[in-house]
Short mmCIF file of C-alpha atoms in Angstrom, two decimals:
data_model
loop_
_atom_site.label_atom_id
_atom_site.label_comp_id
_atom_site.label_asym_id
_atom_site.label_seq_id
_atom_site.Cartn_x
_atom_site.Cartn_y
_atom_site.Cartn_z
CA UNK A 1 81.55 199.94 -63.04
CA UNK A 2 81.98 196.81 -60.93
CA UNK A 3 79.88 196.52 -57.72
CA UNK A 4 82.81 197.11 -55.34
CA UNK A 5 83.69 200.36 -57.13
CA UNK A 6 80.04 201.36 -57.21
CA UNK A 7 79.83 201.22 -53.44
CA UNK A 8 83.17 203.00 -53.04
CA UNK A 9 81.82 205.76 -55.27
CA UNK A 10 78.58 205.86 -53.28
CA UNK A 11 80.64 206.24 -50.10
CA UNK A 12 82.49 209.20 -51.55
CA UNK A 13 79.26 210.82 -52.72
CA UNK A 14 77.85 210.39 -49.21
CA UNK A 15 80.97 211.96 -47.73
CA UNK A 16 80.64 214.89 -50.11
CA UNK A 17 77.04 215.45 -49.06
CA UNK A 18 77.99 215.37 -45.38
CA UNK A 19 80.85 217.76 -46.01
CA UNK A 20 78.55 220.13 -47.86
CA UNK A 21 76.08 220.09 -44.97
CA UNK A 22 78.84 220.67 -42.46
CA UNK A 23 80.20 223.59 -44.43
CA UNK A 24 76.83 225.34 -44.13
CA UNK A 25 76.91 225.34 -40.33
CA UNK A 26 78.31 228.14 -38.22
CA UNK A 27 81.83 226.77 -37.95
CA UNK A 28 85.08 228.72 -37.65
CA UNK A 29 86.61 229.87 -40.92
CA UNK A 30 89.62 227.61 -40.47
CA UNK A 31 87.38 224.57 -40.12
CA UNK A 32 85.35 225.58 -43.15
CA UNK A 33 88.59 225.91 -45.14
CA UNK A 34 89.65 222.43 -44.02
CA UNK A 35 86.26 221.05 -44.99
CA UNK A 36 86.63 222.64 -48.43
CA UNK A 37 90.03 221.00 -48.91
CA UNK A 38 88.61 217.63 -47.90
CA UNK A 39 85.78 218.15 -50.33
CA UNK A 40 88.23 218.86 -53.15
CA UNK A 41 90.16 215.69 -52.32
CA UNK A 42 86.97 213.64 -52.22
CA UNK A 43 85.92 215.16 -55.53
CA UNK A 44 89.23 214.16 -57.06
CA UNK A 45 88.86 210.63 -55.73
CA UNK A 46 85.36 210.45 -57.17
CA UNK A 47 86.68 211.62 -60.51
CA UNK A 48 89.35 208.91 -60.44
CA UNK A 49 86.74 206.26 -59.72
CA UNK A 50 84.53 207.59 -62.46
CA UNK A 51 87.48 207.14 -64.79
CA UNK A 52 86.72 203.45 -65.13
CA UNK A 53 83.65 204.38 -67.11
CA UNK A 54 84.47 207.56 -69.05
CA UNK A 55 81.77 209.22 -71.11
CA UNK A 56 81.07 207.41 -74.36
CA UNK A 57 80.90 210.72 -76.22
CA UNK A 58 83.59 213.37 -75.93
CA UNK A 59 83.93 216.80 -77.45
CA UNK A 60 86.80 216.01 -79.81
CA UNK A 61 87.04 219.64 -80.92
CA UNK A 62 88.12 220.74 -77.46
CA UNK A 63 90.84 218.10 -77.10
CA UNK A 64 92.61 218.57 -80.42
CA UNK A 65 91.86 215.23 -82.05
CA UNK A 66 93.01 214.96 -85.66
CA UNK A 67 90.91 213.41 -88.40
CA UNK A 68 93.18 210.36 -88.22
CA UNK A 69 92.55 210.00 -84.49
CA UNK A 70 88.79 210.07 -85.04
CA UNK A 71 88.92 207.39 -87.73
CA UNK A 72 91.62 205.17 -86.22
CA UNK A 73 90.76 205.11 -82.52
CA UNK A 74 87.53 203.36 -81.39
CA UNK A 75 85.28 205.86 -79.64
CA UNK A 76 85.35 204.05 -76.27
CA UNK A 77 89.14 203.93 -76.35
CA UNK A 78 89.36 207.59 -77.35
CA UNK A 79 87.13 208.62 -74.46
CA UNK A 80 89.19 206.54 -72.04
CA UNK A 81 92.49 207.97 -73.29
CA UNK A 82 91.16 211.51 -72.91
CA UNK A 83 89.75 210.88 -69.46
CA UNK A 84 92.86 209.07 -68.17
CA UNK A 85 95.19 211.82 -69.37
CA UNK A 86 93.90 214.04 -66.56
CA UNK A 87 95.94 211.90 -64.15
CA UNK A 88 98.77 214.41 -64.35
CA UNK A 89 99.28 217.77 -65.99
CA UNK A 90 102.09 216.84 -68.36
CA UNK A 91 100.44 213.72 -69.80
CA UNK A 92 98.51 214.04 -73.05
CA UNK A 93 95.89 211.64 -74.25
CA UNK A 94 97.76 211.44 -77.56
CA UNK A 95 100.71 209.80 -75.78
CA UNK A 96 98.41 207.22 -74.21
CA UNK A 97 96.73 206.61 -77.56
CA UNK A 98 100.07 206.19 -79.32
CA UNK A 99 101.07 203.53 -76.79
CA UNK A 100 97.73 201.78 -77.27
CA UNK A 101 98.30 201.88 -81.03
CA UNK A 102 101.74 200.30 -81.07
CA UNK A 103 101.00 197.79 -78.31
CA UNK A 104 97.68 196.38 -79.50
CA UNK A 105 96.18 198.58 -82.24
CA UNK A 106 93.75 199.87 -79.60
CA UNK A 107 92.77 196.35 -78.59
CA UNK A 108 92.05 195.15 -82.12
CA UNK A 109 95.17 192.99 -82.46
CA UNK A 110 94.61 189.24 -82.47
CA UNK A 111 98.11 188.62 -81.10
CA UNK A 112 98.51 186.44 -78.00
CA UNK A 113 98.19 188.31 -74.74
CA UNK A 114 95.92 191.12 -75.90
CA UNK A 115 92.64 189.57 -74.74
CA UNK A 116 93.80 186.48 -72.83
CA UNK A 117 97.07 184.94 -71.67
CA UNK A 118 100.44 186.58 -72.28
CA UNK A 119 102.30 187.73 -75.37
CA UNK A 120 104.84 185.67 -77.31
CA UNK A 121 107.58 186.87 -75.00
CA UNK A 122 105.74 185.38 -72.02
CA UNK A 123 105.54 188.56 -69.97
CA UNK A 124 102.91 191.06 -70.99
CA UNK A 125 99.17 191.27 -71.40
CA UNK A 126 96.24 193.48 -72.24
CA UNK A 127 95.71 196.35 -74.67
CA UNK A 128 98.50 198.36 -73.03
CA UNK A 129 100.80 195.29 -72.67
CA UNK A 130 101.58 195.53 -68.98
CA UNK A 131 104.19 193.15 -67.58
CA UNK A 132 102.29 190.75 -65.33
CA UNK A 133 105.13 188.31 -64.57
CA UNK A 134 107.95 190.45 -63.18
CA UNK A 135 108.23 191.40 -59.52
CA UNK A 136 106.70 190.90 -57.07
CA UNK A 137 105.04 193.22 -57.41
CA UNK A 138 104.64 193.04 -61.17
CA UNK A 139 104.39 196.28 -63.12
CA UNK A 140 100.68 195.66 -63.50
CA UNK A 141 100.19 195.07 -59.77
CA UNK A 142 102.12 198.25 -59.01
CA UNK A 143 99.81 200.48 -61.04
CA UNK A 144 96.46 198.67 -61.10
CA UNK A 145 93.69 199.21 -58.60
CA UNK A 146 92.33 196.24 -56.61
CA UNK A 147 89.95 194.26 -58.80
CA UNK A 148 91.26 195.69 -62.08
CA UNK A 149 91.60 193.47 -65.15
CA UNK A 150 94.68 193.92 -67.32
CA UNK A 151 92.56 192.98 -70.36
CA UNK A 152 89.95 195.69 -69.75
CA UNK A 153 90.91 198.98 -71.44
CA UNK A 154 88.87 200.86 -68.82
CA UNK A 155 91.38 199.55 -66.25
CA UNK A 156 94.57 199.23 -68.31
CA UNK A 157 94.60 202.73 -69.82
CA UNK A 158 94.27 204.58 -66.48
CA UNK A 159 96.96 202.27 -65.04
CA UNK A 160 99.25 203.23 -67.93
CA UNK A 161 98.53 206.89 -67.18
CA UNK A 162 99.50 206.40 -63.54
CA UNK A 163 102.74 204.71 -64.58
CA UNK A 164 103.68 207.50 -67.00
CA UNK A 165 102.97 210.13 -64.37
CA UNK A 166 105.04 208.29 -61.77
CA UNK A 167 107.91 207.80 -64.22
CA UNK A 168 108.40 211.46 -65.05
CA UNK A 169 105.26 213.34 -66.03
CA UNK A 170 104.00 214.31 -62.61
CA UNK A 171 103.67 218.00 -61.79
CA UNK A 172 106.33 219.31 -61.73
CA UNK A 173 107.85 216.97 -64.27
CA UNK A 174 110.89 214.90 -63.40
CA UNK A 175 114.22 216.54 -64.13
CA UNK A 176 117.47 214.92 -65.05
CA UNK A 177 119.51 213.84 -68.06
CA UNK A 178 117.73 213.10 -71.30
CA UNK A 179 117.87 209.32 -71.97
CA UNK A 180 117.10 209.88 -75.66
CA UNK A 181 118.85 213.10 -76.69
CA UNK A 182 118.47 212.27 -80.39
CA UNK A 183 114.67 212.24 -80.11
CA UNK A 184 112.75 215.50 -80.28
CA UNK A 185 110.57 216.33 -77.30
CA UNK A 186 110.91 217.08 -73.57
CA UNK A 187 113.37 214.96 -71.56
CA UNK A 188 110.68 214.19 -68.96
CA UNK A 189 108.50 212.65 -71.65
CA UNK A 190 111.47 210.65 -72.93
CA UNK A 191 112.11 209.29 -69.43
CA UNK A 192 108.49 208.30 -68.91
CA UNK A 193 108.21 206.56 -72.28
CA UNK A 194 111.58 204.84 -71.99
CA UNK A 195 110.48 203.45 -68.63
CA UNK A 196 107.48 201.99 -70.46
CA UNK A 197 109.67 200.35 -73.11
CA UNK A 198 113.43 200.65 -72.73
CA UNK A 199 114.27 201.76 -76.28
CA UNK A 200 114.72 205.21 -77.78
CA UNK A 201 113.26 204.04 -81.10
CA UNK A 202 110.08 203.29 -79.13
CA UNK A 203 110.10 206.79 -77.65
CA UNK A 204 110.51 208.27 -81.13
CA UNK A 205 107.73 206.08 -82.56
CA UNK A 206 105.30 207.03 -79.79
CA UNK A 207 105.97 210.75 -80.15
CA UNK A 208 105.64 210.65 -83.93
CA UNK A 209 102.38 208.71 -83.67
CA UNK A 210 101.07 211.13 -81.04
CA UNK A 211 101.74 213.96 -83.48
CA UNK A 212 99.53 212.32 -86.11
CA UNK A 213 96.71 212.11 -83.55
CA UNK A 214 96.94 215.84 -82.83
CA UNK A 215 94.89 218.34 -84.78
CA UNK A 216 96.90 221.29 -86.06
CA UNK A 217 94.98 224.58 -86.32
CA UNK A 218 97.19 225.77 -89.17
CA UNK A 219 99.19 223.83 -91.76
CA UNK A 220 102.65 223.03 -90.42
CA UNK A 221 105.43 225.18 -91.78
CA UNK A 222 107.84 223.41 -94.12
CA UNK A 223 111.17 222.64 -92.55
CA UNK A 224 114.50 221.53 -93.84
CA UNK A 225 115.79 220.49 -90.42
CA UNK A 226 116.53 216.75 -90.44
CA UNK A 227 115.05 214.53 -87.77
CA UNK A 228 117.86 213.99 -85.21
CA UNK A 229 116.62 210.44 -84.61
CA UNK A 230 117.15 209.58 -88.28
CA UNK A 231 120.55 211.23 -88.23
CA UNK A 232 121.52 209.10 -85.25
CA UNK A 233 120.10 205.97 -86.90
CA UNK A 234 122.23 206.60 -89.98
CA UNK A 235 125.29 206.51 -87.70
CA UNK A 236 124.17 203.51 -85.62
CA UNK A 237 127.17 201.18 -85.37
CA UNK A 238 125.05 198.05 -85.91
CA UNK A 239 123.44 199.45 -89.06
CA UNK A 240 125.32 200.06 -92.29
CA UNK A 241 124.11 201.15 -95.70
CA UNK A 242 125.35 200.01 -99.08
CA UNK A 243 124.72 201.51 -102.51
CA UNK A 244 126.42 198.56 -104.19
CA UNK A 245 123.17 196.72 -104.96
CA UNK A 246 121.73 199.31 -107.32
CA UNK A 247 119.74 201.24 -104.72
CA UNK A 248 120.78 204.29 -102.73
CA UNK A 249 119.62 203.84 -99.13
CA UNK A 250 122.30 206.33 -98.08
CA UNK A 251 120.17 209.04 -99.72
CA UNK A 252 116.88 207.77 -98.36
CA UNK A 253 117.31 207.03 -94.67
CA UNK A 254 117.53 210.62 -93.43
CA UNK A 255 115.20 212.09 -96.04
CA UNK A 256 112.15 212.03 -93.78
CA UNK A 257 110.19 210.09 -96.40
CA UNK A 258 110.73 206.56 -95.09
CA UNK A 259 107.70 205.08 -93.33
CA UNK A 260 107.89 205.42 -89.54
CA UNK A 261 107.41 201.66 -89.12
CA UNK A 262 110.45 200.97 -91.28
CA UNK A 263 112.77 203.31 -89.37
CA UNK A 264 111.48 202.05 -86.00
CA UNK A 265 111.96 198.45 -87.12
CA UNK A 266 115.49 199.18 -88.35
CA UNK A 267 116.38 200.63 -84.95
CA UNK A 268 114.83 197.66 -83.14
CA UNK A 269 116.72 195.19 -85.35
CA UNK A 270 119.98 197.07 -84.83
CA UNK A 271 119.51 196.55 -81.09
CA UNK A 272 119.76 192.80 -81.70
CA UNK A 273 121.81 192.20 -84.87
CA UNK A 274 124.34 193.90 -87.10
CA UNK A 275 122.48 194.56 -90.32
CA UNK A 276 123.29 196.05 -93.71
CA UNK A 277 120.55 197.84 -95.65
CA UNK A 278 120.77 197.38 -99.40
CA UNK A 279 117.58 199.14 -100.51
CA UNK A 280 114.89 201.48 -99.26
CA UNK A 281 113.41 203.48 -102.14
CA UNK A 282 115.79 205.15 -104.58
CA UNK A 283 116.93 202.80 -107.34
CA UNK A 284 114.29 200.13 -106.80
CA UNK A 285 111.96 199.23 -109.65
CA UNK A 286 108.54 200.86 -109.52
CA UNK A 287 106.70 197.56 -109.70
CA UNK A 288 107.17 194.17 -108.09
CA UNK A 289 109.29 192.13 -110.52
CA UNK A 290 107.19 190.51 -113.24
CA UNK A 291 103.96 192.24 -112.18
CA UNK A 292 102.12 195.52 -112.48
CA UNK A 293 101.74 195.66 -108.68
CA UNK A 294 103.25 198.84 -107.23
CA UNK A 295 106.21 197.98 -105.01
CA UNK A 296 106.16 199.04 -101.38
CA UNK A 297 109.70 200.29 -101.96
CA UNK A 298 108.19 202.84 -104.35
CA UNK A 299 105.84 203.89 -101.55
CA UNK A 300 108.68 204.19 -98.99
CA UNK A 301 107.22 201.28 -97.02
CA UNK A 302 109.86 198.57 -97.47
CA UNK A 303 113.50 197.75 -96.74
CA UNK A 304 115.94 195.12 -98.02
CA UNK A 305 118.71 193.71 -95.82
CA UNK A 306 121.55 191.83 -97.49
CA UNK A 307 123.84 191.14 -94.51
CA UNK A 308 123.18 190.04 -90.94
CA UNK A 309 125.99 189.87 -88.38
CA UNK A 310 128.61 190.41 -91.04
CA UNK A 311 127.54 187.56 -93.33
CA UNK A 312 125.52 187.70 -96.56
CA UNK A 313 121.88 186.74 -96.24
CA UNK A 314 121.41 183.27 -97.66
CA UNK A 315 120.10 179.80 -96.79
CA UNK A 316 123.12 179.15 -94.56
CA UNK A 317 122.93 182.33 -92.45
CA UNK A 318 121.29 181.19 -89.21
CA UNK A 319 121.33 184.72 -87.75
CA UNK A 320 119.40 186.05 -90.73
CA UNK A 321 116.86 183.27 -90.28
CA UNK A 322 116.53 184.11 -86.58
CA UNK A 323 115.87 187.74 -87.53
CA UNK A 324 113.23 186.68 -90.04
CA UNK A 325 111.51 184.49 -87.43
CA UNK A 326 111.69 187.29 -84.85
CA UNK A 327 109.55 189.42 -87.12
CA UNK A 328 106.62 187.03 -86.57
CA UNK A 329 106.69 187.86 -82.85
CA UNK A 330 105.94 191.52 -83.42
CA UNK A 331 102.48 192.87 -82.72
CA UNK A 332 100.60 196.01 -83.64
CA UNK A 333 101.62 198.21 -86.55
CA UNK A 334 105.28 197.09 -86.49
CA UNK A 335 104.36 193.58 -87.69
CA UNK A 336 105.30 193.52 -91.42
CA UNK A 337 102.83 192.24 -93.99
CA UNK A 338 105.61 191.20 -96.42
CA UNK A 339 108.62 189.13 -95.32
CA UNK A 340 110.62 187.74 -98.22
CA UNK A 341 113.38 185.29 -97.21
CA UNK A 342 115.56 182.46 -98.60
CA UNK A 343 113.54 179.99 -96.49
CA UNK A 344 110.02 178.61 -96.72
CA UNK A 345 108.72 179.90 -93.39
CA UNK A 346 105.17 179.51 -92.17
CA UNK A 347 103.14 182.43 -90.95
CA UNK A 348 101.37 185.52 -92.31
CA UNK A 349 103.39 187.52 -94.79
CA UNK A 350 106.25 185.08 -95.34
CA UNK A 351 107.25 184.16 -98.88
CA UNK A 352 110.30 182.85 -100.70
CA UNK A 353 111.27 182.82 -104.37
CA UNK A 354 114.33 182.98 -106.59
CA UNK A 355 114.56 186.77 -106.22
CA UNK A 356 114.83 186.60 -102.42
CA UNK A 357 117.65 184.12 -101.88
CA UNK A 358 120.22 186.81 -101.12
CA UNK A 359 118.34 189.33 -98.98
CA UNK A 360 115.47 189.84 -96.56
CA UNK A 361 112.62 191.94 -97.88
CA UNK A 362 110.43 193.56 -95.24
CA UNK A 363 107.44 195.64 -96.25
CA UNK A 364 104.05 197.02 -95.29
CA UNK A 365 101.06 196.77 -97.63
CA UNK A 366 98.99 199.54 -96.04
CA UNK A 367 99.68 203.15 -95.26
CA UNK A 368 100.42 203.66 -91.60
CA UNK A 369 97.29 205.81 -91.31
CA UNK A 370 95.19 202.89 -92.60
CA UNK A 371 96.55 200.23 -90.26
#
């Protein structure tokens, strides 16, 4: 805790002691009730200040943390997510953690803007990627406390909690139309998350990630109900599927087997370009051509795109090249580890060979749970 907050906390503690002493005197019942209410408010304020330094050890059994959450989330981040979620009744720590995962991999990302400066888009910073350039006031200024650092998770995570609560998760939760009706979950949660990042694919990704961080007391029941988000994605006007290349993406997209990163990335790309998917899983060779290395298509972790903005992918398609370069700007788990293109592009994951002159190959080497 920084010195200024220490003395603010000391002041509140002092006030609590004085209130306690006053409550013991022979005062009218109405005054004693008022003192009690003031004490509760002071207690809440003290709890909020204490939130900058949450306990390093938390009882994960009582908060429903899955095995994945315990292995993927650093303990200090986990404690801060759990503590900050008490900001409002309808906010869960899993939602905060899912945002921290996609934005910065819980602060582990080496992308610009996570620890210093701003991201590649020139706007956002810190482990929760607050916008620090819009406004005034900027989004960060609106939700930070005086003296907070956007790069400090002890400051950024509680600020994100305050924003989510303000944007729809306060008690009672905000009511109104659902901005993402094709995403499962409460409309109020959709509104709060869409205010954080104005895309329904983002809302879907956060909610799906939050589910993986949640311990389930009993094995989930099998279901045949298709994910409405995937159904909507299959009918997205900027995304088409073709079985003409030997694969059958039309069978795969709504199966529920495709990696969450792939479906989220497809939705994000369709927001910017018209794309045609030529392969996901079915019909692709088991191994990478000419090797015994298991293909990420086989593992449901890759996608091939053979048209961008109505033109075949090839050395002369500038839009396809722009899409390929855009992939390098992604951070967190959405950043692909394999990007096959017709061009010799510099950067992690890029490659080009004779087999990738007519399509973009985008894949992920690791399981999402291992990222």
